[in-house]
Amino acid sequence: MTLTQEHTRTPGHDPDATASMAARDLESHGFFLAPLLQPGFDVLDAGCGPGTITNDIAERVFPGRVTGLDISPGHLERARRLSQGREIVNASFIHGSAYGIPFQDSSFDLVFSHALLEQLLEPQRVLREFHRVTRPGGFAAVCSPDWDRFEMAPCPGAVTEAISAYRRLHDDNGGCTQAGALLGGWMADAGFSPISTGVWTERCNSPHRIAGFIASQLEEAGSHGHAGTLRTWASHPGAEFLQTWRYVVTIKLGEE
Ligand SMILES: C[S@@+](CC[C@H](N)C(=O)[O-])C[C@H]1O[C@@H](n2cnc3c(N)ncnc32)[C@H](O)[C@@H]1O
């Protein structure tokens, strides 16, 4: 299969973005998923990135399995190295796109996806794929940010404008900065039934890292003024970046 990124707005291998992803784990970013995980479950983690959450899931479902799916060979390699280092034997990492999940219908007890759907031009198409590969009676849990609820301090007008410029860039490139707020409707449209939903706020540990990532995206697009504003903001001793996430946990009803 030839994979392209044409349907995806991806942070790629920006070092700040990768470091942020690699700092995530099941407890911090998948806590809403944890109560569903049972030993013996077969789980798909779509858009697994560097695999820190995926490997935690593996430990929870053993002797079941988790499959991490991603379009980025670099992230997959990192995820595999993490498995080896932690001696995890029930995690596999495969190259493929969530637009065409390379598994048969009803292959998984649970499909999980963290911070993927907001990157996609056609998230609902991907959610229909999630529905196809989830077994009847199985679960799907997704989580995306909601940029309408982000907060930064201090937040002078220039910072607000820089963030607005980043959001326009993200959305013009095929992403959706409001994805978190739309997840519930998208999941229902794909055929899933709701179990729970919630909002939580992450205080980013490193203002330099998050500002550096956003600034580098703006610089690539030629917005050097906005990028400079954010880099300067990150140096402020009281700089705080509060990122709001929304999760939706669902079930695929039907004959088991
Ligand atoms: C923001 S990262 C999130 C990674 C991880 N889930 C986490 O939360 O740390 C999004 C990931 O989705 C992957 N991705 C983007 N488009 C994809 C697609 N169409 N199919 C599979 N993975 C995709 C990217 O390569 C990236 O690793």
Short mmCIF file of C-alpha atoms and ligand atoms in Angstrom, two decimals:
data_model
loop_
_atom_site.label_atom_id
_atom_site.label_comp_id
_atom_site.label_asym_id
_atom_site.label_seq_id
_atom_site.Cartn_x
_atom_site.Cartn_y
_atom_site.Cartn_z
CA MET A 1 0.00 0.00 0.00
CA THR A 2 1.25 3.47 -0.81
CA LEU A 3 0.67 5.78 2.10
CA THR A 4 0.36 9.50 1.73
CA GLN A 5 -0.25 12.21 4.27
CA GLU A 6 -2.67 14.07 2.02
CA HIS A 7 -5.56 13.60 4.41
CA THR A 8 -3.55 14.46 7.49
CA ARG A 9 -2.19 17.54 9.12
CA THR A 10 0.67 16.03 11.04
CA PRO A 11 3.21 17.47 13.46
CA GLY A 12 5.65 14.99 11.92
CA HIS A 13 8.92 14.76 13.80
CA ASP A 14 9.13 18.18 15.30
CA PRO A 15 11.32 17.50 18.37
CA ASP A 16 9.07 19.56 20.67
CA ALA A 17 5.95 17.70 19.48
CA THR A 18 7.60 14.30 19.81
CA ALA A 19 8.85 15.11 23.31
CA SER A 20 5.31 16.14 24.34
CA MET A 21 3.83 12.89 22.99
CA ALA A 22 6.54 10.75 24.59
CA ALA A 23 5.77 12.28 27.99
CA ARG A 24 2.20 10.90 27.87
CA ASP A 25 1.17 7.68 29.56
CA LEU A 26 -2.01 5.73 30.26
CA GLU A 27 -2.45 7.31 33.67
CA SER A 28 -1.98 10.89 32.50
CA HIS A 29 -3.72 10.85 29.10
CA GLY A 30 -5.72 7.61 28.96
CA PHE A 31 -7.26 7.53 32.45
CA PHE A 32 -10.78 7.37 30.92
CA LEU A 33 -9.75 4.23 29.04
CA ALA A 34 -8.17 2.40 31.97
CA PRO A 35 -11.45 1.11 33.54
CA LEU A 36 -12.37 -0.62 30.26
CA LEU A 37 -9.13 -2.55 29.87
CA GLN A 38 -9.37 -6.23 30.70
CA PRO A 39 -6.76 -9.00 30.54
CA GLY A 40 -7.24 -10.81 27.23
CA PHE A 41 -8.56 -7.79 25.32
CA ASP A 42 -7.38 -7.12 21.76
CA VAL A 43 -6.85 -3.35 21.43
CA LEU A 44 -6.06 -1.03 18.52
CA ASP A 45 -4.30 2.28 19.24
CA ALA A 46 -4.80 4.32 16.06
CA GLY A 47 -2.22 7.07 15.56
CA CYS A 48 -0.11 5.64 18.37
CA GLY A 49 2.84 8.03 17.90
CA PRO A 50 5.88 7.05 19.98
CA GLY A 51 3.83 4.40 21.76
CA THR A 52 4.10 5.37 25.40
CA ILE A 53 0.35 4.97 26.00
CA THR A 54 0.24 1.88 23.77
CA ASN A 55 2.87 0.06 25.80
CA ASP A 56 1.02 0.86 29.02
CA ILE A 57 -2.14 -0.63 27.47
CA ALA A 58 -0.17 -3.80 26.61
CA GLU A 59 0.70 -4.33 30.26
CA ARG A 60 -2.94 -3.96 31.26
CA VAL A 61 -4.43 -6.37 28.69
CA PHE A 62 -1.82 -9.16 28.82
CA PRO A 63 -2.24 -11.97 27.66
CA GLY A 64 -4.33 -9.96 25.17
CA ARG A 65 -2.61 -7.78 22.60
CA VAL A 66 -2.35 -4.19 21.53
CA THR A 67 -1.61 -3.02 17.99
CA GLY A 68 -0.25 0.47 17.44
CA LEU A 69 -1.04 1.85 13.98
CA ASP A 70 0.69 4.93 12.61
CA ILE A 71 1.73 6.47 9.30
CA SER A 72 5.08 7.57 10.71
CA PRO A 73 7.87 4.97 10.49
CA GLY A 74 9.99 7.04 12.89
CA HIS A 75 7.35 7.00 15.62
CA LEU A 76 6.78 3.28 15.09
CA GLU A 77 10.49 2.56 15.46
CA ARG A 78 10.59 4.51 18.69
CA ALA A 79 7.51 2.65 19.97
CA ARG A 80 9.11 -0.73 19.16
CA ARG A 81 12.32 0.23 20.98
CA LEU A 82 10.24 1.20 24.01
CA SER A 83 8.53 -2.22 23.97
CA GLN A 84 11.88 -3.97 23.79
CA GLY A 85 13.31 -1.87 26.61
CA ARG A 86 10.30 -2.66 28.81
CA GLU A 87 10.28 -6.36 27.73
CA ILE A 88 6.70 -6.06 26.51
CA VAL A 89 5.83 -8.99 24.26
CA ASN A 90 2.17 -8.34 23.43
CA ALA A 91 2.47 -5.04 21.55
CA SER A 92 2.92 -4.78 17.76
CA PHE A 93 3.46 -1.60 15.82
CA ILE A 94 2.39 -1.49 12.21
CA HIS A 95 2.66 1.03 9.42
CA GLY A 96 -0.70 1.97 7.99
CA SER A 97 -3.37 4.60 7.76
CA ALA A 98 -6.46 4.90 9.93
CA TYR A 99 -8.34 5.65 6.69
CA GLY A 100 -7.89 2.01 5.70
CA ILE A 101 -7.20 -0.03 8.83
CA PRO A 102 -5.50 -3.23 7.66
CA PHE A 103 -7.66 -5.58 9.74
CA GLN A 104 -10.86 -7.50 9.15
CA ASP A 105 -14.26 -6.42 10.48
CA SER A 106 -14.80 -6.93 14.24
CA SER A 107 -11.09 -7.55 14.94
CA PHE A 108 -10.83 -5.57 18.20
CA ASP A 109 -12.45 -5.50 21.63
CA LEU A 110 -11.48 -1.86 21.96
CA VAL A 111 -10.29 0.88 19.61
CA PHE A 112 -8.48 3.83 21.16
CA SER A 113 -7.22 6.99 19.57
CA HIS A 114 -5.55 9.89 21.32
CA ALA A 115 -4.76 13.19 19.58
CA LEU A 116 -5.35 11.91 16.07
CA LEU A 117 -8.81 13.01 14.92
CA GLU A 118 -8.03 16.73 15.14
CA GLN A 119 -5.26 16.16 12.56
CA LEU A 120 -7.53 14.65 9.93
CA LEU A 121 -9.39 16.17 7.01
CA GLU A 122 -12.05 13.45 7.19
CA PRO A 123 -12.28 12.29 10.81
CA GLN A 124 -15.73 10.81 10.29
CA ARG A 125 -14.38 8.50 7.59
CA VAL A 126 -11.79 7.24 10.07
CA LEU A 127 -14.46 6.76 12.75
CA ARG A 128 -16.44 4.58 10.37
CA GLU A 129 -13.28 2.48 10.07
CA PHE A 130 -13.08 2.32 13.88
CA HIS A 131 -16.68 1.10 13.92
CA ARG A 132 -15.97 -1.55 11.28
CA VAL A 133 -13.00 -3.07 13.16
CA THR A 134 -14.67 -2.96 16.60
CA ARG A 135 -16.52 -6.15 17.50
CA PRO A 136 -20.20 -5.87 18.49
CA GLY A 137 -20.20 -5.27 22.25
CA GLY A 138 -16.72 -3.74 21.96
CA PHE A 139 -15.65 -0.21 22.86
CA ALA A 140 -14.14 2.86 21.25
CA ALA A 141 -12.53 5.68 23.23
CA VAL A 142 -11.20 8.85 21.61
CA CYS A 143 -9.72 12.09 22.87
CA SER A 144 -8.89 15.38 21.14
CA PRO A 145 -8.12 18.92 22.23
CA ASP A 146 -10.66 21.73 22.21
CA TRP A 147 -8.80 24.93 21.37
CA ASP A 148 -11.82 27.08 22.22
CA ARG A 149 -11.10 26.27 25.87
CA PHE A 150 -7.33 26.73 25.91
CA GLU A 151 -5.92 29.22 28.37
CA MET A 152 -2.58 30.94 28.45
CA ALA A 153 -1.09 33.25 31.04
CA PRO A 154 -0.01 35.93 30.65
CA CYS A 155 -2.18 36.48 27.60
CA PRO A 156 -1.74 39.91 26.00
CA GLY A 157 -3.47 40.59 22.68
CA ALA A 158 -0.39 39.65 20.64
CA VAL A 159 -0.38 36.14 22.16
CA THR A 160 -4.09 35.71 21.43
CA GLU A 161 -3.44 36.78 17.83
CA ALA A 162 -0.53 34.36 17.49
CA ILE A 163 -2.69 31.48 18.73
CA SER A 164 -5.49 32.50 16.34
CA ALA A 165 -2.96 32.49 13.49
CA TYR A 166 -1.84 28.98 14.49
CA ARG A 167 -5.45 27.77 14.62
CA ARG A 168 -6.11 29.15 11.13
CA LEU A 169 -2.99 27.42 9.87
CA HIS A 170 -3.98 24.13 11.50
CA ASP A 171 -7.54 24.27 10.15
CA ASP A 172 -6.54 25.50 6.67
CA ASN A 173 -4.17 22.54 6.46
CA GLY A 174 -7.02 20.10 6.95
CA GLY A 175 -7.13 19.80 10.74
CA CYS A 176 -9.86 20.82 13.17
CA THR A 177 -8.97 22.75 16.32
CA GLN A 178 -12.53 22.28 17.60
CA ALA A 179 -12.38 18.49 17.27
CA GLY A 180 -12.76 17.89 21.02
CA ALA A 181 -16.13 19.62 21.06
CA LEU A 182 -17.33 17.67 18.03
CA LEU A 183 -16.23 14.17 19.04
CA GLY A 184 -19.55 13.09 20.60
CA GLY A 185 -21.53 13.85 17.46
CA TRP A 186 -18.91 12.29 15.21
CA MET A 187 -18.93 9.05 17.23
CA ALA A 188 -22.73 8.88 17.15
CA ASP A 189 -22.72 9.44 13.38
CA ALA A 190 -20.26 6.56 13.02
CA GLY A 191 -22.70 4.25 14.83
CA PHE A 192 -21.27 4.18 18.37
CA SER A 193 -23.44 4.61 21.48
CA PRO A 194 -22.19 6.88 24.29
CA ILE A 195 -21.00 5.57 27.67
CA SER A 196 -19.24 8.62 29.08
CA THR A 197 -17.64 11.89 28.11
CA GLY A 198 -15.55 14.41 29.95
CA VAL A 199 -13.27 17.40 29.77
CA TRP A 200 -9.93 17.73 31.47
CA THR A 201 -7.25 20.36 31.48
CA GLU A 202 -3.56 19.65 31.17
CA ARG A 203 -1.09 22.15 32.55
CA CYS A 204 1.79 21.87 30.10
CA ASN A 205 4.99 21.31 32.06
CA SER A 206 7.14 23.07 29.53
CA PRO A 207 5.85 26.37 28.08
CA HIS A 208 9.04 26.43 25.96
CA ARG A 209 8.18 23.07 24.40
CA ILE A 210 4.58 23.87 23.45
CA ALA A 211 5.43 27.41 22.33
CA GLY A 212 8.42 26.06 20.39
CA PHE A 213 6.23 23.58 18.53
CA ILE A 214 3.57 26.15 17.63
CA ALA A 215 6.21 28.74 16.72
CA SER A 216 8.05 26.36 14.41
CA GLN A 217 4.79 25.62 12.56
CA LEU A 218 4.14 29.35 12.21
CA GLU A 219 7.71 29.96 11.00
CA GLU A 220 7.35 27.27 8.36
CA ALA A 221 4.28 29.16 7.11
CA GLY A 222 6.20 32.47 7.11
CA SER A 223 4.50 33.94 10.21
CA HIS A 224 7.74 35.00 11.90
CA GLY A 225 6.15 37.81 13.93
CA HIS A 226 3.61 35.52 15.63
CA ALA A 227 6.31 32.88 16.16
CA GLY A 228 8.56 35.44 17.86
CA THR A 229 5.68 36.54 20.11
CA LEU A 230 5.21 32.96 21.33
CA ARG A 231 8.91 32.31 21.88
CA THR A 232 9.15 35.51 23.93
CA TRP A 233 6.00 34.55 25.85
CA ALA A 234 7.57 31.21 26.84
CA SER A 235 10.45 33.02 28.53
CA HIS A 236 8.10 34.81 30.91
CA PRO A 237 8.68 33.38 34.43
CA GLY A 238 4.92 33.00 34.97
CA ALA A 239 4.13 31.50 31.55
CA GLU A 240 1.37 28.89 31.77
CA PHE A 241 -0.31 26.93 29.00
CA LEU A 242 -3.48 25.05 29.92
CA GLN A 243 -4.62 22.66 27.23
CA THR A 244 -8.20 21.37 27.37
CA TRP A 245 -8.99 17.88 26.15
CA ARG A 246 -12.33 16.16 25.67
CA TYR A 247 -12.73 12.38 25.69
CA VAL A 248 -15.66 10.25 24.57
CA VAL A 249 -16.07 6.59 25.54
CA THR A 250 -18.56 4.55 23.50
CA ILE A 251 -19.80 1.03 22.83
CA LYS A 252 -20.68 -0.66 19.55
CA LEU A 253 -24.05 -2.19 20.23
CA GLY A 254 -25.11 -5.29 18.32
CA GLU A 255 -25.19 -9.07 18.39
CA GLU A 256 -22.02 -10.43 20.01
C1 LIG B 1 -0.39 14.16 17.78
S1 LIG B 1 0.21 12.55 17.46
C2 LIG B 1 -0.49 11.61 18.82
C3 LIG B 1 0.31 10.39 19.15
C4 LIG B 1 -0.20 9.60 20.38
N1 LIG B 1 -1.50 9.02 20.14
C5 LIG B 1 -0.22 10.51 21.58
O1 LIG B 1 -1.29 10.97 21.98
O2 LIG B 1 0.86 10.78 22.12
C6 LIG B 1 -0.76 11.99 16.08
C7 LIG B 1 -0.21 10.72 15.47
O3 LIG B 1 -1.10 10.27 14.46
C8 LIG B 1 -0.35 9.82 13.35
N2 LIG B 1 -1.21 9.91 12.17
C9 LIG B 1 -1.57 11.00 11.48
N3 LIG B 1 -2.41 10.67 10.47
C10 LIG B 1 -2.60 9.34 10.54
C11 LIG B 1 -3.36 8.41 9.79
N4 LIG B 1 -4.09 8.81 8.74
N5 LIG B 1 -3.32 7.12 10.15
C12 LIG B 1 -2.56 6.70 11.21
N6 LIG B 1 -1.82 7.54 11.96
C13 LIG B 1 -1.83 8.84 11.63
C14 LIG B 1 0.87 10.74 13.32
O4 LIG B 1 1.94 10.16 12.63
C15 LIG B 1 1.14 10.90 14.81
O5 LIG B 1 2.00 9.90 15.29
#
